[in-house]
mmCIF file of C-alpha atoms and ligand atoms in Angstrom:
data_model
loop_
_atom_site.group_PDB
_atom_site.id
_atom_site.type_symbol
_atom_site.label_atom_id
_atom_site.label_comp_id
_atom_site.label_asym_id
_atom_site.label_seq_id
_atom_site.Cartn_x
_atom_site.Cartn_y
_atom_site.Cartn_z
ATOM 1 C CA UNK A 1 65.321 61.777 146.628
ATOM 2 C CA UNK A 2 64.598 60.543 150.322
ATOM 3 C CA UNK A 3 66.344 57.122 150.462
ATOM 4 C CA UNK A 4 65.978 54.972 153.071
ATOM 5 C CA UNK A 5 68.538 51.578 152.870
ATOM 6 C CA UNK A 6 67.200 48.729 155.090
ATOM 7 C CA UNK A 7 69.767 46.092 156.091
ATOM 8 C CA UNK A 8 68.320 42.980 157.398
ATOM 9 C CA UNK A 9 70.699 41.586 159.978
ATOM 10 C CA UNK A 10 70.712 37.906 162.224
ATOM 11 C CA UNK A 11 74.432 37.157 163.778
ATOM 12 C CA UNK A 12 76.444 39.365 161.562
ATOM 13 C CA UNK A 13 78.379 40.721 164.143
ATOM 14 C CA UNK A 14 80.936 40.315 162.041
ATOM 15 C CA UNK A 15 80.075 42.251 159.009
ATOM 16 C CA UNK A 16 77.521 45.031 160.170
ATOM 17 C CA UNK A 17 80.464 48.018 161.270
ATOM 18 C CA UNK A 18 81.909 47.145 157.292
ATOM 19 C CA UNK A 19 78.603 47.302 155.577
ATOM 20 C CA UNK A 20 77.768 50.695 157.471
ATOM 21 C CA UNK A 21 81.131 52.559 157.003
ATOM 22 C CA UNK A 22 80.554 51.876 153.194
ATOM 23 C CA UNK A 23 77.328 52.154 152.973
ATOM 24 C CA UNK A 24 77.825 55.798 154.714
ATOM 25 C CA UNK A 25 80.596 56.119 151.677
ATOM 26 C CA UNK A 26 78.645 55.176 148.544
ATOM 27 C CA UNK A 27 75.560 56.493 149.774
ATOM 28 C CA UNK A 28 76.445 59.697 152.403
ATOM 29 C CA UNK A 29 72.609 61.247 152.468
ATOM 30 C CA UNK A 30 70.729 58.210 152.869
ATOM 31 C CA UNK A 31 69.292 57.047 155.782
ATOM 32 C CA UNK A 32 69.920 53.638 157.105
ATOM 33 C CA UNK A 33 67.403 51.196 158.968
ATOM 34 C CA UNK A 34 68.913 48.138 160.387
ATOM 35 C CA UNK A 35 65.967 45.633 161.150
ATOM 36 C CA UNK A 36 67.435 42.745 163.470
ATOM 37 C CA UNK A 37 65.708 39.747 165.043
ATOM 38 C CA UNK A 38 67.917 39.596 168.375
ATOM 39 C CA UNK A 39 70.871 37.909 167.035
ATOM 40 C CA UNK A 40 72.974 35.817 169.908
ATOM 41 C CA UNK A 41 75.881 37.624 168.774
ATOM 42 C CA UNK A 42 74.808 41.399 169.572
ATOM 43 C CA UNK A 43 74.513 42.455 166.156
ATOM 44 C CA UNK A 44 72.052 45.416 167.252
ATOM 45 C CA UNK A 45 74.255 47.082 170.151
ATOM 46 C CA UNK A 46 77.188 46.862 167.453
ATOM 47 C CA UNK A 47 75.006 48.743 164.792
ATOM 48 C CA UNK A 48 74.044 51.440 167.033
ATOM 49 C CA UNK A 49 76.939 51.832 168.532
ATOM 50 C CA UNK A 50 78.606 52.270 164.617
ATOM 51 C CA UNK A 51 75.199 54.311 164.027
ATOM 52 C CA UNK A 52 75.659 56.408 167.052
ATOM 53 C CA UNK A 53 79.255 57.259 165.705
ATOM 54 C CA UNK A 54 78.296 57.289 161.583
ATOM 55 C CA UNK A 55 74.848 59.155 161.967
ATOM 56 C CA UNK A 56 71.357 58.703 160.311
ATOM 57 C CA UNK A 57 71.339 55.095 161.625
ATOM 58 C CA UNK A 58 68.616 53.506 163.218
ATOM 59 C CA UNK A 59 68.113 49.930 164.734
ATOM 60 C CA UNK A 60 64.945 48.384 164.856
ATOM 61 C CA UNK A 61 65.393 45.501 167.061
ATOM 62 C CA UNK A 62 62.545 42.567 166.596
ATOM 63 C CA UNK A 63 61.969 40.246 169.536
ATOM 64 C CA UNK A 64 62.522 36.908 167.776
ATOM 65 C CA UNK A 65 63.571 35.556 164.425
ATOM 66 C CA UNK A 66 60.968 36.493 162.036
ATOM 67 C CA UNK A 67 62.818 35.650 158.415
ATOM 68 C CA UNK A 68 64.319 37.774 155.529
ATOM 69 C CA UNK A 69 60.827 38.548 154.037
ATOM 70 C CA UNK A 70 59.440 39.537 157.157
ATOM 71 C CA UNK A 71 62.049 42.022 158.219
ATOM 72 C CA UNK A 72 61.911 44.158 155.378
ATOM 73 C CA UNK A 73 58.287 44.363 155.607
ATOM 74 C CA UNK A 74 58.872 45.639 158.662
ATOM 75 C CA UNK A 75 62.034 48.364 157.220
ATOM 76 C CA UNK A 76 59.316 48.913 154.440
ATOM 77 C CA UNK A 77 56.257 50.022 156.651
ATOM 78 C CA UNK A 78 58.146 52.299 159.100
ATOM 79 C CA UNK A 79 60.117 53.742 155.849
ATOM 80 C CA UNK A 80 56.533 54.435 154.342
ATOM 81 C CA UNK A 81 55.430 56.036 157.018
ATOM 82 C CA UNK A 82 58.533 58.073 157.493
ATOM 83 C CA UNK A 83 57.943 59.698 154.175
ATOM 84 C CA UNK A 84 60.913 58.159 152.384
ATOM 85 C CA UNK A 85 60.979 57.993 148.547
ATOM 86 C CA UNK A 86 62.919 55.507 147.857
ATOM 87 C CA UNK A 87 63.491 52.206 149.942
ATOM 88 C CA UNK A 88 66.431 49.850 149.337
ATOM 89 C CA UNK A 89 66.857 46.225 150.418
ATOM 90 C CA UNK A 90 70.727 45.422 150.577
ATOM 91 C CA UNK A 91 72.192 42.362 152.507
ATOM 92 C CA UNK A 92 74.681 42.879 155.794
ATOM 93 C CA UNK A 93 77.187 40.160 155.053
ATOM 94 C CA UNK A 94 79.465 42.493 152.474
ATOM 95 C CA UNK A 95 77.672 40.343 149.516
ATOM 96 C CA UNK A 96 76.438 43.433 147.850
ATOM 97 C CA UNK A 97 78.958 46.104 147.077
ATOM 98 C CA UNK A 98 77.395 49.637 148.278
ATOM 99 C CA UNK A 99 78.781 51.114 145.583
ATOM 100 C CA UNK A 100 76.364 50.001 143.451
ATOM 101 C CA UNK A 101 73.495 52.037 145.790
ATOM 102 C CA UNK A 102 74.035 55.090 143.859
ATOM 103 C CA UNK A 103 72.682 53.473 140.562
ATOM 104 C CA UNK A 104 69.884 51.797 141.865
ATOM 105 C CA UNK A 105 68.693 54.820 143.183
ATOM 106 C CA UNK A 106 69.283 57.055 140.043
ATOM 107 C CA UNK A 107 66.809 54.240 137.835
ATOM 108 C CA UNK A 108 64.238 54.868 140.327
ATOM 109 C CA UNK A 109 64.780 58.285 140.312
ATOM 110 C CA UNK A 110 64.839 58.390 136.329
ATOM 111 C CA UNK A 111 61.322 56.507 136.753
ATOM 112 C CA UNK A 112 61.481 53.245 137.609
ATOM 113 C CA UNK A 113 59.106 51.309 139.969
ATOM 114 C CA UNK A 114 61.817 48.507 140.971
ATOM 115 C CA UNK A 115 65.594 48.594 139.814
ATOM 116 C CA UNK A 116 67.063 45.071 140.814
ATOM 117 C CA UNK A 117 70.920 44.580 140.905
ATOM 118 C CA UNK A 118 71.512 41.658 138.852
ATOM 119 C CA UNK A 119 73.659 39.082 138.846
ATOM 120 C CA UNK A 120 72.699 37.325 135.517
ATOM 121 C CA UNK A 121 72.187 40.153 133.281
ATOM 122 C CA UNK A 122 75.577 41.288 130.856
ATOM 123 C CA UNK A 123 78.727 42.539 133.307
ATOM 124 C CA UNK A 124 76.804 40.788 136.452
ATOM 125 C CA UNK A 125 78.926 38.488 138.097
ATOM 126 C CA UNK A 126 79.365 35.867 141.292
ATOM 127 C CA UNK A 127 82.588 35.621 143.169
ATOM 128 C CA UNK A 128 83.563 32.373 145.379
ATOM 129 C CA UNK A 129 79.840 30.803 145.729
ATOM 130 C CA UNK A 130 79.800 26.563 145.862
ATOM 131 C CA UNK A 131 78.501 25.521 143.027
ATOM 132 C CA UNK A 132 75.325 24.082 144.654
ATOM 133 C CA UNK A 133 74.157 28.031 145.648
ATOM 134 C CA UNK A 134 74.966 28.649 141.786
ATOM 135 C CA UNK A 135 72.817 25.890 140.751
ATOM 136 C CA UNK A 136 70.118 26.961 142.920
ATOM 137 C CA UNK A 137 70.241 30.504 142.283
ATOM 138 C CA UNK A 138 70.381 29.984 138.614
ATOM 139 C CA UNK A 139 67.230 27.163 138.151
ATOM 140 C CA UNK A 140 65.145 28.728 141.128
ATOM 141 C CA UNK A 141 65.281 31.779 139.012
ATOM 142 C CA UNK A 142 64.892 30.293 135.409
ATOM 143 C CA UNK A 143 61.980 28.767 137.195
ATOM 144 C CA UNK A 144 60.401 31.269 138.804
ATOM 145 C CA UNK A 145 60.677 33.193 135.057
ATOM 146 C CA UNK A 146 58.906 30.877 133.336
ATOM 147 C CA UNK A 147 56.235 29.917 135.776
ATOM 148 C CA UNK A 148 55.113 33.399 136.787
ATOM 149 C CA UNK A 149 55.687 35.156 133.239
ATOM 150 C CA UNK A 150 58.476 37.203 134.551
ATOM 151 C CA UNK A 151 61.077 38.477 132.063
ATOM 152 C CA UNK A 152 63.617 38.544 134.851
ATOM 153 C CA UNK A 153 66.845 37.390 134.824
ATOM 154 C CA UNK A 154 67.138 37.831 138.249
ATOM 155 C CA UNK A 155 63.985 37.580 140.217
ATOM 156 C CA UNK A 156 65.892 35.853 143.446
ATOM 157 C CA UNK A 157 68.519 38.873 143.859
ATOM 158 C CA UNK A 158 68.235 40.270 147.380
ATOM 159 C CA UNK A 159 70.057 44.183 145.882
ATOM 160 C CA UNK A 160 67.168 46.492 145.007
ATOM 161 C CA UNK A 161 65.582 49.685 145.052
ATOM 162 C CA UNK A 162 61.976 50.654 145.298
ATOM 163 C CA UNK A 163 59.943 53.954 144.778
ATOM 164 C CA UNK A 164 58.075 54.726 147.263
ATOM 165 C CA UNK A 165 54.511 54.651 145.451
ATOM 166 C CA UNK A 166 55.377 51.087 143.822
ATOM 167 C CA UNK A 167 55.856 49.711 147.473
ATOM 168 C CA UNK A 168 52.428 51.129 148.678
ATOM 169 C CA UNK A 169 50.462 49.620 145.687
ATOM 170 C CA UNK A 170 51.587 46.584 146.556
ATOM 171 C CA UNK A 171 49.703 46.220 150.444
ATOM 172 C CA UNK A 172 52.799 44.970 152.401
ATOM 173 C CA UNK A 173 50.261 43.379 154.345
ATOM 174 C CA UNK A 174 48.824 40.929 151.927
ATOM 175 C CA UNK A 175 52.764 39.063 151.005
ATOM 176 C CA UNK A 176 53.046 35.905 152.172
ATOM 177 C CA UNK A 177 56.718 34.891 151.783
ATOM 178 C CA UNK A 178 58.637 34.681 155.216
ATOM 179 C CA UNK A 179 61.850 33.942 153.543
ATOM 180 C CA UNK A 180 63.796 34.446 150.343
ATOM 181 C CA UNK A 181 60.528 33.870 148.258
ATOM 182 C CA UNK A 182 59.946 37.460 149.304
ATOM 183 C CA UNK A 183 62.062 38.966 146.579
ATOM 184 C CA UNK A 184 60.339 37.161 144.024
ATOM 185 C CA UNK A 185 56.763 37.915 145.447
ATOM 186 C CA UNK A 186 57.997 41.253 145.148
ATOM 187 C CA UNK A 187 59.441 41.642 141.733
ATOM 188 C CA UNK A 188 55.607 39.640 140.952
ATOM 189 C CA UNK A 189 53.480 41.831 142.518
ATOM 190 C CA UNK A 190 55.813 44.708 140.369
ATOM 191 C CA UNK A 191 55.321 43.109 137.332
ATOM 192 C CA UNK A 192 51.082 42.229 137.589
ATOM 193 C CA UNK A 193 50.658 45.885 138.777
ATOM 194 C CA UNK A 194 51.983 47.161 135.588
ATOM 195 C CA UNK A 195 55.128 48.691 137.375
ATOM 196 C CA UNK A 196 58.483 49.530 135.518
ATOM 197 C CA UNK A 197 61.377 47.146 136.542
ATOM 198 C CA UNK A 198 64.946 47.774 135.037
ATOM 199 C CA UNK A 199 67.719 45.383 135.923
ATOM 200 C CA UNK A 200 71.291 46.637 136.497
ATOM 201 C CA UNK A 201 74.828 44.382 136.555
ATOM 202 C CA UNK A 202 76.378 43.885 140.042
ATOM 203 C CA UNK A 203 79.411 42.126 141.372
ATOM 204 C CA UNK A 204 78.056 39.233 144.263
ATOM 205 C CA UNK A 205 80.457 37.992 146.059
ATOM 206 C CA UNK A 206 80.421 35.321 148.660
ATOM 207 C CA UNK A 207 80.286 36.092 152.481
ATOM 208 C CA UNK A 208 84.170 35.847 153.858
ATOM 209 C CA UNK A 209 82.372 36.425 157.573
ATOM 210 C CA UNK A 210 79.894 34.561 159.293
ATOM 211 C CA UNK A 211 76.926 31.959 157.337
ATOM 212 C CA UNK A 212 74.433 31.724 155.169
ATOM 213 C CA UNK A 213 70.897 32.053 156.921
ATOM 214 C CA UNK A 214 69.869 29.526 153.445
ATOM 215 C CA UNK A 215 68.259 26.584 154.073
ATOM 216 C CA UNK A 216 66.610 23.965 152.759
ATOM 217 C CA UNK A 217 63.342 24.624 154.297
ATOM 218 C CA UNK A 218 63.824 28.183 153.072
ATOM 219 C CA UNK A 219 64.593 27.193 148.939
ATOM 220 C CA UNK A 220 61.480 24.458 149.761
ATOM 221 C CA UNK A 221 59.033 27.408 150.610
ATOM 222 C CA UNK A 222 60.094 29.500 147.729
ATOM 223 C CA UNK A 223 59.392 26.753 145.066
ATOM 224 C CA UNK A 224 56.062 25.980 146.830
ATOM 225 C CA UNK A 225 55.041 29.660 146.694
ATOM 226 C CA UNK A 226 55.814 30.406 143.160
ATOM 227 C CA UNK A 227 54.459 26.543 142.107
ATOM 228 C CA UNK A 228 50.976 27.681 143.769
ATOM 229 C CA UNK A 229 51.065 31.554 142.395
ATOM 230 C CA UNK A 230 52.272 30.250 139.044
ATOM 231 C CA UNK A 231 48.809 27.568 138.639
ATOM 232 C CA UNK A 232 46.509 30.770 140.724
ATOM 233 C CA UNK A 233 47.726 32.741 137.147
ATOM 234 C CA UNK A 234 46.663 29.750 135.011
ATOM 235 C CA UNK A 235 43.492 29.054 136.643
ATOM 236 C CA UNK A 236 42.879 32.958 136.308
ATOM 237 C CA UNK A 237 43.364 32.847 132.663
ATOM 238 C CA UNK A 238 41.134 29.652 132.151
ATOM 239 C CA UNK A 239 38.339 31.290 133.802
ATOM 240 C CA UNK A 240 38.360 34.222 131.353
ATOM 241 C CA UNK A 241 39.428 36.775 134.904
ATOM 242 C CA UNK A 242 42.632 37.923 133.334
HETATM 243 N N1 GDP B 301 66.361 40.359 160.512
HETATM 244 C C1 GDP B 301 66.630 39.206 159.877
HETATM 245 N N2 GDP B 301 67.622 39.165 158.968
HETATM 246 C C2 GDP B 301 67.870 37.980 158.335
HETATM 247 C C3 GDP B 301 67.129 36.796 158.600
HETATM 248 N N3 GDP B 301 67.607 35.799 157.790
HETATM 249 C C4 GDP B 301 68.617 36.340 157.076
HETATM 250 N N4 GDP B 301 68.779 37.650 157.407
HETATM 251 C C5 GDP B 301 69.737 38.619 156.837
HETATM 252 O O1 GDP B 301 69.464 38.672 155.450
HETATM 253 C C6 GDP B 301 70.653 38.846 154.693
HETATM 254 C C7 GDP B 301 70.823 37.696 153.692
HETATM 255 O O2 GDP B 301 71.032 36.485 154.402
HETATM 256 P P1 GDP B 301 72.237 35.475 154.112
HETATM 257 O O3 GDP B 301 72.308 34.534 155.237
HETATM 258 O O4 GDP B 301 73.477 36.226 153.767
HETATM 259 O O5 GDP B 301 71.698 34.719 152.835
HETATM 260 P P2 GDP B 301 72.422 34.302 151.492
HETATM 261 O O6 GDP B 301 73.206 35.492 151.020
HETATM 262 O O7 GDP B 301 71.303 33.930 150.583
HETATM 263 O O8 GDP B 301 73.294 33.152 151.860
HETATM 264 C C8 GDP B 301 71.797 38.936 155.713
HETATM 265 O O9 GDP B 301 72.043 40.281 155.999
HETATM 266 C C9 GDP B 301 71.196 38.209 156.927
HETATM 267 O O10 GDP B 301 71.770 38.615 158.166
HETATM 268 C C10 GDP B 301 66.074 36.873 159.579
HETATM 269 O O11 GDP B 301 65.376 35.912 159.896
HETATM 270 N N5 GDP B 301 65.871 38.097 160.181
HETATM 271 MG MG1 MG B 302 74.545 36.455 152.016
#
C-alpha cells in the first residue's frame, strides 16, 4: 500500500540522519515527509540533505513553531492529497524503533482504521524514562480511558498508522489539539466514528539526543481537552442525542 511516514521534527539535529537511515531500512518503499517548524539548529537542511542522498524524502519546512498536533495535520493534508494510503506518525528523536513500521502498516493493511504502537499493552515496554514521564504517561492515559469511553491502553502513544479513508472521515480541519492532546483527539474521533483500532507492543525508549519538547503547559492542555470532550459526551447522552 502507498505509505507515507511523517516525522515531526523541532531541534533534532541530532537525531534526524539516524531516524531516516532506519527508517529507509525497516520501511525501504515508503515515502517520508519531514514537517519542521524552523528549528535553530538546522534540522531541515540536515533532512534534505540525508533525503537528497536516501531518496523519497521530502521536507516541509513551517515558518514558526506550530506544535506536535499541528504538524501532522499539516503531513496529513498534503499526504491526503498526494494519494497516499496509509499515513504514519512516528517521532524523530530515535524513541520509536522503525522496525516496528512494517507491522503497523500490515494491521492497516489487514483492515484496520488506526493501529497504535503500544507501550502498555502485553510485550510493550519503556526504556530509561524518569519516573515522573511514567507517571504521567500512565494516569493521563488511564484518564483519558475512562473519561472518553476509550478501551485504549494507550491513547497518548505518538507510534501509529492510519488508513487513508479513516483520516479523511475525521475533517483534519475541525481538531483542536495543538499539542500532544492530538493523539488522543485522534484515537477519539477513531473510536466515535465507528473505526477499527488494534493496538500492537513496541519497545519506547528514552531520547539519548537532544530534549523533550513536553511541557507543562502542553500535559495542562491535554487534560483540559479531554476534561471538556469527556462532559460534551455526558451532556450528549443526558439530552437523549447519543
Ligand atoms: N514540527 C514540530 N515538531 C515538534 C514540535 N514539538 C515536538 N515536535 C517533535 O515531535 C516529536 C515528539 O516530541 P518530543 O520532544 O520527543 O516529546 P516526548 O517524546 O513526549 O518527550 C519529536 O520528533 C519532536 O521533534 C513542534 O512544535 N513542531
Ligand atoms: Mg520523544
Amino acid at each position: 500500500m502507498r505509505t507515507l511516514i511523517v516525522l515531526p521534527t523541532y531541534d533534532e539535529a541530532e537525531n534526524i540522519v539516524e531516524v531516516l537511515q532506519r527508517v529507509r531500512e525497516a520501511a525501504p518503499t515508503a515515502d517520508v515527509l519531514v514537517v519542521d517548524d524552523s528549528s535553530p539548529d538546522g534540522t531541515a537542511d540536515i533532512a534534505k540533505r540525508a533525503g537528497y542522498e536516501l531518496g523519497q524524502v521530502e521536507v516541509l519546512v513551517r515558518p514558526e513553531r506550530s506544535g506536535l498536533g499541528s504538524a501532522y495535520r499539516a503531513g496529513f493534508v498534503e499526504g491526503l492529497a498526494r494519494g497516499y494510503e496509509v499515513l504514519v506518525e512516528m517521532d524523530s528523536d530515535l524513541s520509536h524503533d522503525p522496525v516496528s513500521l512494517p507491522g503497523l502498516v500490515a494491521a492497516v493493511a489487514a483492515g484496520a482504521d488506526l493501529a497504535i504502537g503500544s507501550r502498555y499493552v502485553c510485550g510493550g515496554s519503556i526504556l530509561h524514562w524518569p519516573p515522573h514521564r511514567r507517571w504521567l504517561s500512565r494516569w493521563g492515559n488511564r484518564y483519558a480511558a475512562r473519561v472518553l469511553r476509550l478501551d485504549l491502553a494507550d491513547a497518548t502513544s505518538g507510534f501509529r498508522a492510519y488508513s487513508a479513508q479513516a483520516l479523511e472521515r475525521l475533517q483534519l480541519d475541525t481538531l483542536t489539539a495543538a499539542g500532544y492532546g492530538f493523539q488522543i483527539e485522534m484515537a477519539y474521533r477513531v473510536d466515535r466514528g465507528g473505526g477499527r483500532i488494534v493496538e500492537l507492543p513496541i519497545e519506547f525508549v528514552d531520547r539519548e539526543r537532544g530534549h523533550s519538547k513536553m511541557s507543562l503547559a502542553i500535559a495542562a492542555e491535554a487534560i483540559v481537552l479531554v476534561t471538556w470532550w469527556g462532559l460534551g459526551d455526558r451532556l450528549r447522552r443526558l439530552s437523549g442525542r447519543c
